[in-house]
Coordinates of C-alpha atoms (C1' of nucleotides) and ligand atoms in Angstrom, one line a residue:
Chain U
M194 CA -59.7 -59.5 56.3
K195 CA -59.3 -57.7 53.3
K196 CA -56.7 -58.9 51.0
D197 CA -54.2 -55.9 49.3
S198 CA -51.4 -56.3 47.3
T199 CA -48.9 -55.6 49.4
L200 CA -46.7 -52.2 49.1
P201 CA -43.6 -52.3 47.9
P202 CA -41.3 -52.0 51.0
P203 CA -39.8 -48.6 50.3
T204 CA -43.4 -47.5 49.9
L205 CA -44.2 -48.7 52.9
E206 CA -41.6 -47.2 54.6
R207 CA -42.0 -43.9 52.8
L208 CA -45.8 -43.4 53.4
A209 CA -45.4 -45.2 57.5
R210 CA -43.0 -41.9 57.7
L211 CA -45.1 -39.7 55.7
Y212 CA -48.0 -40.5 58.1
V213 CA -46.5 -39.1 61.3
L214 CA -45.5 -35.8 58.8
L215 CA -49.3 -35.5 58.2
G216 CA -50.3 -35.8 61.3
K217 CA -47.6 -32.3 62.8
L218 CA -48.4 -30.6 59.6
Q219 CA -52.2 -31.3 60.5
N220 CA -51.4 -29.9 64.4
Q221 CA -49.9 -26.3 62.7
G222 CA -53.6 -26.2 61.2
L223 CA -52.9 -26.6 57.8
Q224 CA -55.3 -28.0 55.6
A225 CA -53.8 -29.6 52.1
V226 CA -50.0 -30.4 51.2
S227 CA -48.9 -30.6 47.0
S228 CA -46.4 -33.3 46.8
K229 CA -44.1 -31.1 46.1
R230 CA -43.8 -29.7 49.7
L231 CA -44.2 -32.9 51.2
S232 CA -41.6 -33.3 49.0
E233 CA -39.0 -30.7 50.5
L234 CA -39.7 -31.8 54.0
L235 CA -39.4 -35.2 53.3
G236 CA -36.2 -35.3 51.2
V237 CA -37.5 -37.8 48.8
P238 CA -38.5 -36.9 45.3
D239 CA -41.8 -35.0 44.5
H240 CA -42.4 -37.7 41.7
T241 CA -42.0 -40.4 44.2
I242 CA -44.5 -39.0 46.5
R243 CA -47.0 -39.3 44.0
K244 CA -46.0 -42.3 43.3
D245 CA -46.4 -43.7 46.5
L246 CA -49.7 -42.4 47.0
S247 CA -51.2 -44.0 43.6
F248 CA -50.5 -47.4 45.9
L249 CA -53.6 -45.9 47.6
R250 CA -56.0 -46.9 45.2
E251 CA -55.6 -50.3 45.5
G252 CA -58.7 -51.8 47.5
L253 CA -60.3 -48.6 48.5
G254 CA -63.4 -51.0 48.8
T255 CA -66.7 -51.0 46.3
E256 CA -66.6 -47.5 44.5
Q257 CA -65.8 -49.3 41.2
L258 CA -62.2 -47.5 40.2
T259 CA -62.2 -48.8 36.7
G260 CA -58.9 -48.9 34.6
K261 CA -58.0 -45.6 34.5
E262 CA -60.0 -43.2 36.8
K263 CA -58.0 -41.5 38.9
T264 CA -57.5 -42.1 42.8
G265 CA -58.5 -38.9 43.1
V266 CA -56.7 -38.3 47.0
G267 CA -55.0 -34.8 45.7
K268 CA -56.5 -31.7 44.1
P269 CA -54.9 -30.5 41.3
G270 CA -55.3 -27.0 40.7
S271 CA -53.5 -23.9 41.8
G272 CA -54.8 -21.7 44.8
L273 CA -54.2 -22.7 48.5
G274 CA -56.6 -25.1 49.0
R275 CA -54.8 -27.4 46.1
G276 CA -52.9 -30.5 46.8
Y277 CA -53.7 -33.2 49.2
P278 CA -56.5 -32.9 51.6
L279 CA -54.2 -33.7 55.1
E280 CA -57.3 -35.0 56.6
S281 CA -58.2 -37.4 54.1
L282 CA -55.0 -38.2 52.7
R283 CA -54.2 -39.4 56.1
V284 CA -56.7 -41.2 56.8
L285 CA -56.0 -43.4 53.8
I286 CA -53.0 -44.4 54.6
G287 CA -53.3 -45.0 57.9
A288 CA -55.9 -47.5 55.7
K289 CA -54.4 -48.8 54.3
L290 CA -50.6 -49.4 56.5
G291 CA -54.0 -50.9 59.5
L292 CA -53.2 -48.1 61.6
T293 CA -56.6 -47.4 62.0
H294 CA -56.4 -49.5 65.4
P295 CA -54.9 -49.1 68.7
R296 CA -51.2 -51.5 69.0
T297 CA -50.2 -52.3 72.5
A298 CA -47.0 -52.2 73.7
C299 CA -44.5 -52.5 76.1
L300 CA -41.2 -51.6 77.7
V301 CA -38.3 -52.9 79.1
G302 CA -35.3 -51.1 81.0
L303 CA -36.1 -47.8 82.3
G304 CA -33.0 -46.4 82.9
N305 CA -31.9 -43.4 81.1
L306 CA -33.3 -44.3 77.3
G307 CA -36.3 -46.2 79.0
V308 CA -37.5 -43.1 80.7
A309 CA -37.2 -41.3 78.1
I310 CA -39.8 -43.2 75.2
L311 CA -41.8 -43.7 78.9
N312 CA -42.1 -39.5 78.6
R313 CA -42.6 -39.5 75.5
R314 CA -46.3 -37.9 74.5
I315 CA -46.9 -40.5 71.8
W316 CA -48.1 -42.5 74.3
Q317 CA -51.3 -40.3 74.9
E318 CA -52.3 -40.1 71.5
G319 CA -54.2 -43.2 71.3
V320 CA -52.6 -44.5 68.4
Y321 CA -50.5 -47.3 70.4
R322 CA -51.0 -47.8 73.6
L323 CA -48.2 -48.2 76.4
V324 CA -49.9 -51.1 79.3
A325 CA -46.9 -52.1 80.1
A326 CA -43.1 -50.8 81.6
F327 CA -40.5 -53.2 83.0
D328 CA -37.8 -53.0 85.0
L329 CA -35.4 -55.1 88.0
S330 CA -34.7 -53.0 90.3
E331 CA -37.4 -52.4 93.5
N332 CA -36.0 -48.8 93.6
R333 CA -36.9 -47.6 90.0
L334 CA -40.3 -48.8 89.8
E335 CA -40.8 -47.3 93.3
L336 CA -38.9 -44.0 92.5
L337 CA -40.8 -43.1 88.6
S338 CA -43.8 -41.2 88.8
T339 CA -46.3 -41.9 86.1
K340 CA -50.0 -43.7 84.3
I341 CA -48.1 -45.7 82.6
P342 CA -48.1 -49.1 84.7
L343 CA -45.0 -50.7 85.9
Y344 CA -43.7 -53.9 86.9
H345 CA -40.9 -55.8 87.7
A346 CA -39.5 -57.4 85.2
R347 CA -40.0 -61.3 86.2
E348 CA -43.6 -60.5 85.9
L349 CA -43.2 -60.1 81.7
E350 CA -44.1 -63.1 79.6
G351 CA -47.4 -63.2 82.8
V352 CA -48.1 -59.4 81.7
V353 CA -47.5 -59.6 78.2
R354 CA -50.0 -62.9 77.7
K355 CA -52.4 -61.6 79.6
Y356 CA -52.9 -58.0 77.8
R357 CA -51.7 -59.7 74.8
I358 CA -48.8 -57.3 74.1
E359 CA -47.7 -56.6 70.1
I360 CA -45.0 -55.0 70.4
G361 CA -42.1 -55.1 72.8
I362 CA -39.7 -51.8 73.2
L363 CA -36.0 -52.6 74.2
T364 CA -33.9 -50.7 76.3
V365 CA -32.3 -53.1 78.9
P366 CA -28.1 -52.9 78.9
P367 CA -26.9 -54.7 76.0
E368 CA -25.8 -58.3 78.6
A369 CA -29.4 -58.6 78.7
A370 CA -30.6 -57.5 75.7
Q371 CA -30.7 -61.3 74.1
E372 CA -32.2 -63.3 76.8
T373 CA -35.8 -60.4 77.4
A374 CA -36.1 -60.7 74.0
D375 CA -36.2 -64.6 73.8
R376 CA -38.5 -64.0 76.9
L377 CA -40.9 -61.2 75.0
V378 CA -41.1 -64.0 72.3
R379 CA -41.6 -66.8 74.3
A380 CA -44.4 -64.8 75.9
G381 CA -46.1 -64.4 72.2
I382 CA -44.8 -60.8 71.7
R383 CA -45.1 -59.6 67.1
G384 CA -42.4 -57.5 66.7
I385 CA -39.6 -56.2 69.1
I386 CA -38.0 -52.3 68.2
N387 CA -34.9 -53.1 69.8
F388 CA -32.2 -49.9 71.3
A389 CA -29.7 -52.6 72.6
P390 CA -26.1 -52.6 70.7
V391 CA -27.1 -56.2 70.2
V392 CA -27.7 -58.5 67.0
L393 CA -30.6 -59.9 68.4
T394 CA -31.4 -63.6 67.3
V395 CA -35.3 -64.4 67.1
K396 CA -35.7 -67.5 65.6
S397 CA -39.2 -67.6 65.1
N398 CA -40.0 -65.7 61.3
R399 CA -43.2 -63.9 63.0
V400 CA -41.8 -62.1 65.3
L401 CA -40.2 -58.6 62.9
V402 CA -37.3 -56.6 64.5
R403 CA -36.5 -53.3 63.5
N404 CA -33.1 -51.9 65.3
V405 CA -32.4 -48.4 66.2
S406 CA -27.9 -48.4 66.6
L407 CA -26.6 -45.2 67.2
A408 CA -23.3 -46.7 66.0
G409 CA -24.6 -48.1 62.4
E410 CA -26.6 -44.1 61.8
L411 CA -22.8 -42.8 62.9
N412 CA -20.7 -45.7 59.9
I413 CA -23.4 -44.6 57.5
L414 CA -24.2 -40.6 58.1
S415 CA -19.7 -40.8 57.8
A416 CA -19.6 -43.1 54.8
Y417 CA -21.9 -40.9 53.0
L418 CA -19.5 -37.6 54.2
Y419 CA -17.0 -39.8 53.1
Q420 CA -18.4 -40.1 49.6
Q421 CA -19.0 -36.4 49.2
E422 CA -14.9 -36.1 50.5
D423 CA -14.0 -38.0 47.5
V424 CA -16.4 -36.0 44.9
D425 CA -15.7 -32.8 46.2
G426 CA -12.6 -32.9 46.5
Chain M
M277 CA -8.6 -38.1 48.0
K278 CA -9.2 -41.6 45.9
K279 CA -12.8 -41.0 43.6
D280 CA -13.6 -44.7 44.2
S281 CA -17.5 -45.0 42.5
T282 CA -19.4 -44.3 45.1
L283 CA -21.7 -47.6 46.2
P284 CA -25.6 -48.4 45.9
P285 CA -27.0 -46.4 49.1
P286 CA -28.5 -50.4 49.7
T287 CA -25.2 -51.2 49.9
L288 CA -23.7 -49.3 52.0
E289 CA -25.7 -48.8 54.4
R290 CA -25.5 -52.7 54.6
L291 CA -22.0 -52.4 55.0
A292 CA -22.1 -50.0 57.8
R293 CA -24.5 -52.2 60.1
L294 CA -22.4 -55.0 58.4
Y295 CA -18.9 -53.2 60.4
V296 CA -20.8 -53.0 64.2
L297 CA -21.5 -56.3 63.4
L298 CA -17.8 -57.6 63.2
G299 CA -16.4 -55.3 65.5
K300 CA -18.5 -57.7 67.8
L301 CA -18.0 -61.4 66.7
Q302 CA -14.1 -59.9 67.0
N303 CA -14.8 -59.4 70.4
Q304 CA -16.5 -63.0 70.7
G305 CA -12.9 -64.4 70.2
L306 CA -14.1 -65.3 66.5
Q307 CA -11.5 -65.2 63.7
A308 CA -13.8 -65.6 60.2
V309 CA -17.4 -65.4 59.2
S310 CA -19.6 -67.2 56.2
S311 CA -21.9 -65.7 54.3
K312 CA -24.3 -67.7 55.6
R313 CA -24.3 -66.9 59.2
L314 CA -23.8 -63.2 58.7
S315 CA -26.8 -64.1 56.1
E316 CA -28.8 -65.0 59.2
L317 CA -27.6 -62.4 61.9
L318 CA -27.6 -59.9 60.1
G319 CA -31.2 -61.0 58.2
V320 CA -30.2 -60.3 54.9
P321 CA -29.7 -63.3 52.0
D322 CA -25.9 -63.9 51.5
H323 CA -26.5 -64.1 48.1
T324 CA -27.0 -60.2 48.9
I325 CA -23.7 -60.1 51.5
R326 CA -21.5 -62.1 49.2
K327 CA -22.2 -59.0 46.2
D328 CA -22.1 -56.3 48.9
L329 CA -18.6 -57.2 49.6
S330 CA -17.8 -58.1 46.1
F331 CA -17.7 -54.0 46.0
L332 CA -14.6 -54.0 48.3
R333 CA -12.6 -55.4 45.1
E334 CA -13.0 -51.6 43.2
G335 CA -9.7 -49.5 44.0
L336 CA -7.8 -51.8 46.1
G337 CA -4.5 -49.8 45.2
T338 CA -1.9 -51.3 43.2
E339 CA -2.5 -55.1 42.8
Q340 CA -3.5 -55.3 39.5
L341 CA -6.5 -56.6 39.8
T342 CA -7.8 -57.9 36.2
G343 CA -11.2 -58.9 35.1
K344 CA -11.6 -61.8 36.5
E345 CA -9.0 -62.0 38.9
K346 CA -11.1 -62.6 42.5
T347 CA -10.9 -60.8 45.2
G348 CA -9.8 -62.9 47.6
V349 CA -11.5 -61.2 50.3
G350 CA -12.8 -64.2 52.0
K351 CA -11.6 -68.1 51.6
P352 CA -13.9 -70.8 50.0
G353 CA -13.7 -74.6 51.4
S354 CA -14.5 -76.3 54.3
G355 CA -13.6 -76.3 57.7
L356 CA -13.5 -73.9 60.7
G357 CA -11.1 -71.0 59.5
R358 CA -12.9 -70.8 56.0
G359 CA -15.4 -68.2 55.4
Y360 CA -14.0 -64.9 55.5
P361 CA -11.2 -63.2 57.8
L362 CA -13.1 -60.4 60.4
E363 CA -9.5 -59.2 60.5
S364 CA -9.1 -58.3 57.6
L365 CA -12.8 -57.9 56.3
R366 CA -13.6 -55.5 59.0
V367 CA -10.7 -52.9 57.5
L368 CA -11.8 -53.5 54.1
I369 CA -14.8 -52.5 54.6
G370 CA -14.1 -49.2 57.1
A371 CA -11.6 -48.2 54.4
K372 CA -14.5 -48.2 52.0
L373 CA -17.0 -46.3 54.0
G374 CA -14.0 -43.8 55.4
L375 CA -13.9 -45.1 58.9
T376 CA -10.6 -45.6 59.0
H377 CA -9.8 -41.4 60.7
P378 CA -12.1 -41.1 64.1
R379 CA -15.2 -38.3 63.3
T380 CA -16.1 -35.5 65.9
A381 CA -19.4 -35.6 67.2
C382 CA -21.0 -33.2 70.0
L383 CA -24.6 -34.5 71.9
V384 CA -27.0 -31.4 72.0
G385 CA -29.6 -31.5 74.9
L386 CA -28.5 -33.5 78.3
G387 CA -32.0 -35.1 79.4
N388 CA -32.4 -38.6 79.4
L389 CA -32.4 -39.5 76.0
G390 CA -28.6 -37.2 76.4
V391 CA -27.6 -39.2 79.0
A392 CA -27.8 -42.5 77.8
I393 CA -26.5 -41.5 74.9
L394 CA -23.0 -40.1 76.8
N395 CA -23.4 -43.2 78.8
R396 CA -22.3 -45.3 75.6
R397 CA -19.8 -47.2 75.0
I398 CA -19.3 -45.8 71.8
W399 CA -17.1 -43.1 72.3
Q400 CA -14.7 -45.3 74.6
E401 CA -13.7 -47.0 71.0
G402 CA -11.8 -44.1 69.6
V403 CA -13.9 -44.0 66.4
Y404 CA -16.0 -41.3 66.8
R405 CA -14.2 -38.4 69.9
L406 CA -17.4 -37.0 71.7
V407 CA -16.2 -33.5 72.2
A408 CA -18.6 -31.4 73.6
A409 CA -22.2 -32.2 74.8
F410 CA -24.4 -29.1 75.2
D411 CA -27.6 -28.1 77.0
L412 CA -29.1 -25.1 78.1
S413 CA -29.5 -25.9 82.0
E414 CA -26.4 -25.0 84.5
N415 CA -27.8 -27.0 86.9
R416 CA -28.2 -30.5 85.0
L417 CA -24.4 -29.1 83.9
E418 CA -23.2 -29.5 87.2
L419 CA -24.8 -32.5 87.9
L420 CA -23.3 -34.6 85.5
S421 CA -20.3 -36.2 85.9
T422 CA -18.6 -37.6 82.7
K423 CA -15.2 -37.2 81.0
I424 CA -17.1 -36.2 78.3
P425 CA -16.2 -31.5 78.2
L426 CA -19.6 -30.3 79.0
Y427 CA -20.7 -26.2 77.9
H428 CA -24.0 -24.4 77.9
A429 CA -25.9 -24.3 75.0
R430 CA -25.1 -20.4 74.8
E431 CA -21.1 -21.6 73.4
L432 CA -22.8 -23.9 70.6
E433 CA -21.3 -22.3 67.9
G434 CA -18.0 -21.5 69.6
V435 CA -17.0 -25.0 69.8
V436 CA -18.4 -26.4 66.9
R437 CA -16.4 -23.9 64.8
K438 CA -13.2 -23.7 66.8
Y439 CA -13.1 -28.1 67.2
R440 CA -14.8 -29.0 63.9
I441 CA -16.9 -30.9 65.5
E442 CA -18.7 -32.7 61.9
I443 CA -21.3 -34.6 63.2
G444 CA -24.1 -33.2 65.9
I445 CA -27.0 -35.7 68.3
L446 CA -29.6 -34.4 68.3
T447 CA -31.7 -34.7 72.2
V448 CA -33.0 -31.9 72.7
P449 CA -37.4 -31.4 73.1
P450 CA -39.2 -30.6 70.2
E451 CA -39.5 -26.9 69.9
A452 CA -36.0 -26.3 70.8
A453 CA -34.8 -28.4 67.9
Q454 CA -35.8 -26.9 64.6
E455 CA -33.9 -23.3 66.1
T456 CA -30.9 -25.7 67.1
A457 CA -29.7 -27.5 64.2
D458 CA -30.3 -24.2 62.7
R459 CA -27.2 -22.9 64.5
L460 CA -25.4 -26.5 64.1
V461 CA -25.6 -25.5 60.1
R462 CA -24.5 -22.7 60.5
A463 CA -21.2 -23.3 62.5
G464 CA -20.4 -25.9 60.0
I465 CA -21.8 -28.9 60.8
R466 CA -21.8 -31.4 58.2
G467 CA -24.8 -34.0 59.7
I468 CA -26.8 -34.0 62.1
I469 CA -28.7 -36.9 63.8
N470 CA -31.7 -36.5 64.9
F471 CA -33.5 -38.2 67.5
A472 CA -36.3 -35.0 68.1
P473 CA -40.0 -36.1 66.6
V474 CA -39.7 -33.2 64.1
V475 CA -39.1 -32.6 60.2
L476 CA -35.5 -30.5 60.5
T477 CA -35.9 -28.2 57.3
V478 CA -31.8 -28.1 56.4
K479 CA -31.4 -26.1 53.5
S480 CA -28.1 -26.1 53.1
N481 CA -27.6 -29.5 51.0
R482 CA -23.8 -29.9 52.4
V483 CA -25.6 -31.7 55.3
L484 CA -26.9 -34.7 55.9
V485 CA -29.9 -35.5 58.3
R486 CA -30.6 -38.8 59.9
N487 CA -33.5 -39.0 61.9
V488 CA -34.8 -41.8 64.9
S489 CA -37.8 -41.8 64.7
L490 CA -39.7 -44.2 67.6
A491 CA -43.4 -42.9 66.0
G492 CA -41.8 -44.5 62.7
E493 CA -40.1 -47.9 63.2
L494 CA -43.7 -48.1 65.6
N495 CA -45.7 -47.4 62.1
I496 CA -43.3 -49.1 59.9
L497 CA -43.7 -52.5 62.7
S498 CA -47.4 -51.9 62.6
A499 CA -47.7 -51.7 58.8
Y500 CA -45.4 -54.7 58.5
L501 CA -47.5 -56.8 60.6
Y502 CA -51.1 -55.5 59.1
Q503 CA -49.7 -56.7 56.2
Q504 CA -48.6 -59.6 57.8
E505 CA -52.5 -60.2 59.2
D506 CA -53.4 -59.5 55.4
V507 CA -51.9 -63.0 54.5
D508 CA -52.2 -65.0 57.5
G509 CA -55.9 -64.5 57.8
Chain J
dC163 C1' -65.6 -16.6 30.1
dA164 C1' -61.6 -16.9 28.1
dT165 C1' -56.8 -17.6 30.0
dT166 C1' -52.9 -18.7 32.9
dA167 C1' -51.1 -21.5 36.8
dA168 C1' -49.9 -24.7 39.9
dC169 C1' -51.2 -29.2 40.5
dT170 C1' -51.8 -34.9 40.5
dG171 C1' -51.8 -38.9 38.6
dT172 C1' -49.8 -42.6 35.7
dG173 C1' -48.1 -45.9 31.9
dA174 C1' -44.1 -47.0 30.2
dA175 C1' -39.1 -46.3 29.9
dA176 C1' -34.9 -46.4 32.6
dT177 C1' -31.9 -47.4 35.9
dT178 C1' -30.7 -49.6 40.2
dT179 C1' -30.6 -53.3 42.8
dT180 C1' -31.3 -58.5 43.6
dT181 C1' -31.9 -63.0 43.0
dC182 C1' -29.6 -67.1 40.4
dA183 C1' -26.8 -70.4 39.3
dC184 C1' -22.2 -72.0 39.1
dA185 C1' -17.0 -72.4 38.1
dA186 C1' -13.5 -71.9 41.0
dT187 C1' -10.2 -73.0 45.6
dT188 C1' -9.2 -75.0 49.6
dA189 C1' -8.7 -77.8 53.9
dT190 C1' -10.1 -81.8 55.4
dT191 C1' -11.7 -87.0 54.9
dT192 C1' -11.2 -91.1 53.5
Chain B
dA73 C1' -3.9 -88.7 46.3
dA74 C1' -8.2 -89.0 45.0
dA75 C1' -13.1 -87.3 47.0
dT76 C1' -15.4 -84.9 49.6
dA77 C1' -17.7 -80.8 51.8
dA78 C1' -18.5 -76.1 52.0
dT79 C1' -17.6 -71.8 50.3
dT80 C1' -16.6 -67.1 47.6
dG81 C1' -16.9 -64.3 43.7
dT82 C1' -19.4 -63.0 40.1
dG83 C1' -22.1 -61.8 35.1
dA84 C1' -26.1 -62.1 33.8
dA85 C1' -30.8 -62.3 34.3
dA86 C1' -34.6 -61.1 36.9
dA87 C1' -37.6 -58.1 39.5
dA88 C1' -38.1 -53.7 41.6
dT89 C1' -37.8 -49.2 42.1
dT90 C1' -37.1 -44.6 40.7
dT91 C1' -37.5 -41.6 37.4
dC92 C1' -39.9 -39.6 33.0
dA93 C1' -43.0 -36.5 31.1
dC94 C1' -47.1 -35.2 30.3
dA95 C1' -52.1 -35.5 29.7
dG96 C1' -55.7 -34.0 32.5
dT97 C1' -57.5 -31.1 35.9
dT98 C1' -59.0 -27.1 38.7
dA99 C1' -59.4 -22.7 41.2
dA100 C1' -57.7 -18.1 40.4
dT101 C1' -56.8 -13.8 37.3
dG102 C1' -57.9 -10.5 33.6
Ligands
NAD645 N1 -29.7 -47.4 69.8 C1 -30.4 -45.7 70.9 O1 -29.6 -44.6 69.9 C2 -29.2 -46.2 72.0 C3 -28.9 -44.6 72.7 C4 -29.0 -44.6 74.1 C5 -29.0 -45.8 74.9 N2 -28.4 -47.0 73.9 C6 -28.3 -48.6 74.2 O2 -30.4 -48.4 75.2 C7 -29.7 -49.3 76.7 C8 -30.4 -48.9 77.1 O3 -29.2 -47.2 78.1 P1 -29.7 -46.8 78.9 O4 -28.6 -45.7 79.4 O5 -30.8 -46.3 79.5 O6 -29.0 -47.5 80.4 P2 -28.8 -47.8 81.3 O7 -28.5 -48.8 82.4 O8 -29.4 -46.9 82.8 O9 -30.5 -48.8 82.6 C9 -31.3 -50.0 81.7 C10 -32.4 -50.8 82.6 O10 -32.1 -51.7 82.5 C11 -32.8 -52.3 83.4 N3 -33.0 -53.7 83.5 C12 -31.3 -54.2 83.1 N4 -31.3 -55.9 83.5 C13 -33.1 -56.1 83.2 C14 -33.5 -56.9 82.5 N5 -33.1 -57.7 81.9 N6 -35.2 -57.1 82.7 C15 -35.2 -55.6 82.5 N7 -34.8 -54.2 83.0 C16 -33.1 -54.6 83.0 C17 -32.1 -51.9 84.8 O11 -32.1 -51.9 85.6 C18 -31.8 -50.1 84.1 O12 -32.8 -49.8 84.7 C19 -27.9 -49.9 76.6 O13 -28.0 -51.3 76.2 C20 -27.9 -48.7 75.6 O14 -26.7 -49.4 75.5 C21 -29.2 -47.2 72.5
NAD646 N1 -36.1 -40.9 68.9 C1 -36.8 -41.8 70.0 O1 -36.1 -43.0 69.6 C2 -36.7 -40.9 70.9 C3 -36.7 -41.3 72.3 C4 -36.9 -40.3 73.2 C5 -36.4 -39.6 73.3 N2 -37.1 -38.3 71.8 C6 -36.9 -37.7 71.8 O2 -35.5 -37.0 72.3 C7 -35.8 -35.8 73.4 C8 -34.7 -35.3 74.7 O3 -36.0 -36.3 75.4 P1 -35.5 -36.4 76.7 O4 -36.5 -37.4 77.4 O5 -33.8 -36.3 76.7 O6 -35.9 -35.2 77.3 P2 -35.2 -34.0 78.1 O7 -37.1 -33.0 78.2 O8 -35.2 -34.8 79.4 O9 -33.6 -33.6 77.8 C9 -33.6 -31.9 77.0 C10 -33.0 -31.4 78.2 O10 -32.4 -30.4 76.1 C11 -32.2 -29.5 77.6 N3 -32.6 -28.6 76.0 C12 -33.8 -27.9 75.8 N4 -33.7 -26.6 75.3 C13 -32.9 -26.9 75.0 C14 -31.4 -26.2 73.7 N5 -31.8 -25.2 73.2 N6 -30.6 -26.4 73.6 C15 -29.8 -27.3 74.5 N7 -30.2 -27.7 75.1 C16 -31.3 -27.7 75.3 C17 -33.1 -29.4 78.5 O11 -32.3 -28.5 79.1 C18 -33.1 -30.8 79.0 O12 -32.0 -31.1 79.5 C19 -37.0 -35.0 72.7 O13 -37.5 -34.8 72.1 C20 -37.7 -36.4 73.2 O14 -38.8 -36.5 72.2 C21 -36.2 -39.6 70.5

DNA sequence: CATTAACTGTGAAATTTTTCACAATTATTT
DNA sequence: AAATAATTGTGAAAAATTTCACAGTTAATG
């Protein structure tokens, strides 16, 4: 595996989101975008976007980029087709972030939130494969109609191991979150996206956890609003 | 309104999350925590936590903090009661972030995700007041049983204006997201938490938008995993 | 075909954020 | 009452990230 120098975390995270945006722009039938346009769409300054994209140059293979040479991802100049060609930019970012081969995921907890996630179109797009979903309630499992394979929660470890599931999405009640996370980790999961309002303790430092916290978002939003209020008067 | 110098954004966001955590620790009956413990829980280095907390000193009122003096939020020394007293730390952060007076919020789109959010305990805690929830479907509105006032989506602008709602939580289908955001903005909303997989265009720079993007989180997680794989071999 | 307009790409500077390292503090133990 | 252990708070140094500014590029235009 190629040992590209790692990206600055803020750049990595912006590129990961940019990747999503590029897909949407492609679906709109566009061919190219300028850093200025991306800037408006993403709320990130245009020079930051250009700087981020400049990291795509590294480890570009055998093309022998020598010192001063330009990456040549984007096309300068005026006119409609100018800017970054969506397709090739998306491919480059995908390669850089390792989004080229599909990842397997599972979903634990099929309540309201779990079902909302189950229904997302993202699972039809092929980049992420939702290969299993679990719940404790037999009833719940019977009622749901979906193409995703459903299992009782007791089968969690077995299924995760069997399919070598890499990512777990946690949508169980708060009381069950830590225990479920422990089970996922024991079964060899590599990353968890946690929606439960709980601070998970995950000892293994091989396992990455990302928290999606409504309370956190509300507080962050309020704090920024408060700072605005301070300034405005 | 006091003109405290604004916090560094990373500090603001960490404090906003820390605030949530402190509430949970209090519910566990604890009295105090050390920066080391918080570090483990939050995945943030302990010195970063101490540095963040040092910003709480600014604008602490009439206590005349002169130069070298310590804030005195946390208590040094060994023993069980040492560290930061939960209660007072939480109050200080709350004051700094403007989390002291309740904010009003509304929820638009009562599908699976909307109902999951409607059911969250956070609305019972008093810091955020969910004063309205909207949907397009009369049917849906009739079936739901909740204490939160429900309205038909056509009443959106009127209700948001009437109750001076500050925060809008967007859980409508992607097709309806931009239009709904426009309506919220027109009605004077101050912030939006957007769950729809859409990049919202919000012209007014008085309105803050925070996106909760599953696809984004999946990509970020995958990219970090990929970097790990690169290094590990 | 020269000019213009609208872009990209990037090294270097500026700024922000994190890390460091240790003096100061206080309950507990000896 | 001294020694010990654990912990805060912070200025200064280091590191990371963002911003700047402009040379260079390209299609369209006159
Ligand atoms: N972060 C956010 O934005 C956000 C938004 C909404 C809800 N939430 C949280 O998401 C979680 C789910 O919310 P919901 O409204 O869908 O709850 P819910 O009660 O409707 O669903 C929970 C489901 O998990 C199942 N379950 C319980 N224990 C389990 C276990 N050990 N293993 C597998 N399945 C188990 C239950 O049978 C149920 O079907 C809650 O923790 C909620 O607080 C987070
Ligand atoms: N970010 C995340 O983590 C995440 C997770 C799950 C779902 N989602 C997204 O959240 C949204 C909702 O998901 P869901 O599963 O609840 O969908 P859903 O189809 O079950 O519910 C959507 C609801 O919105 C209502 N609605 C439609 N147009 C409306 C309008 N103009 N005004 C008011 N209400 C309107 C519908 O009547 C329906 O009740 C979708 O966009 C989905 O992609 C995001």
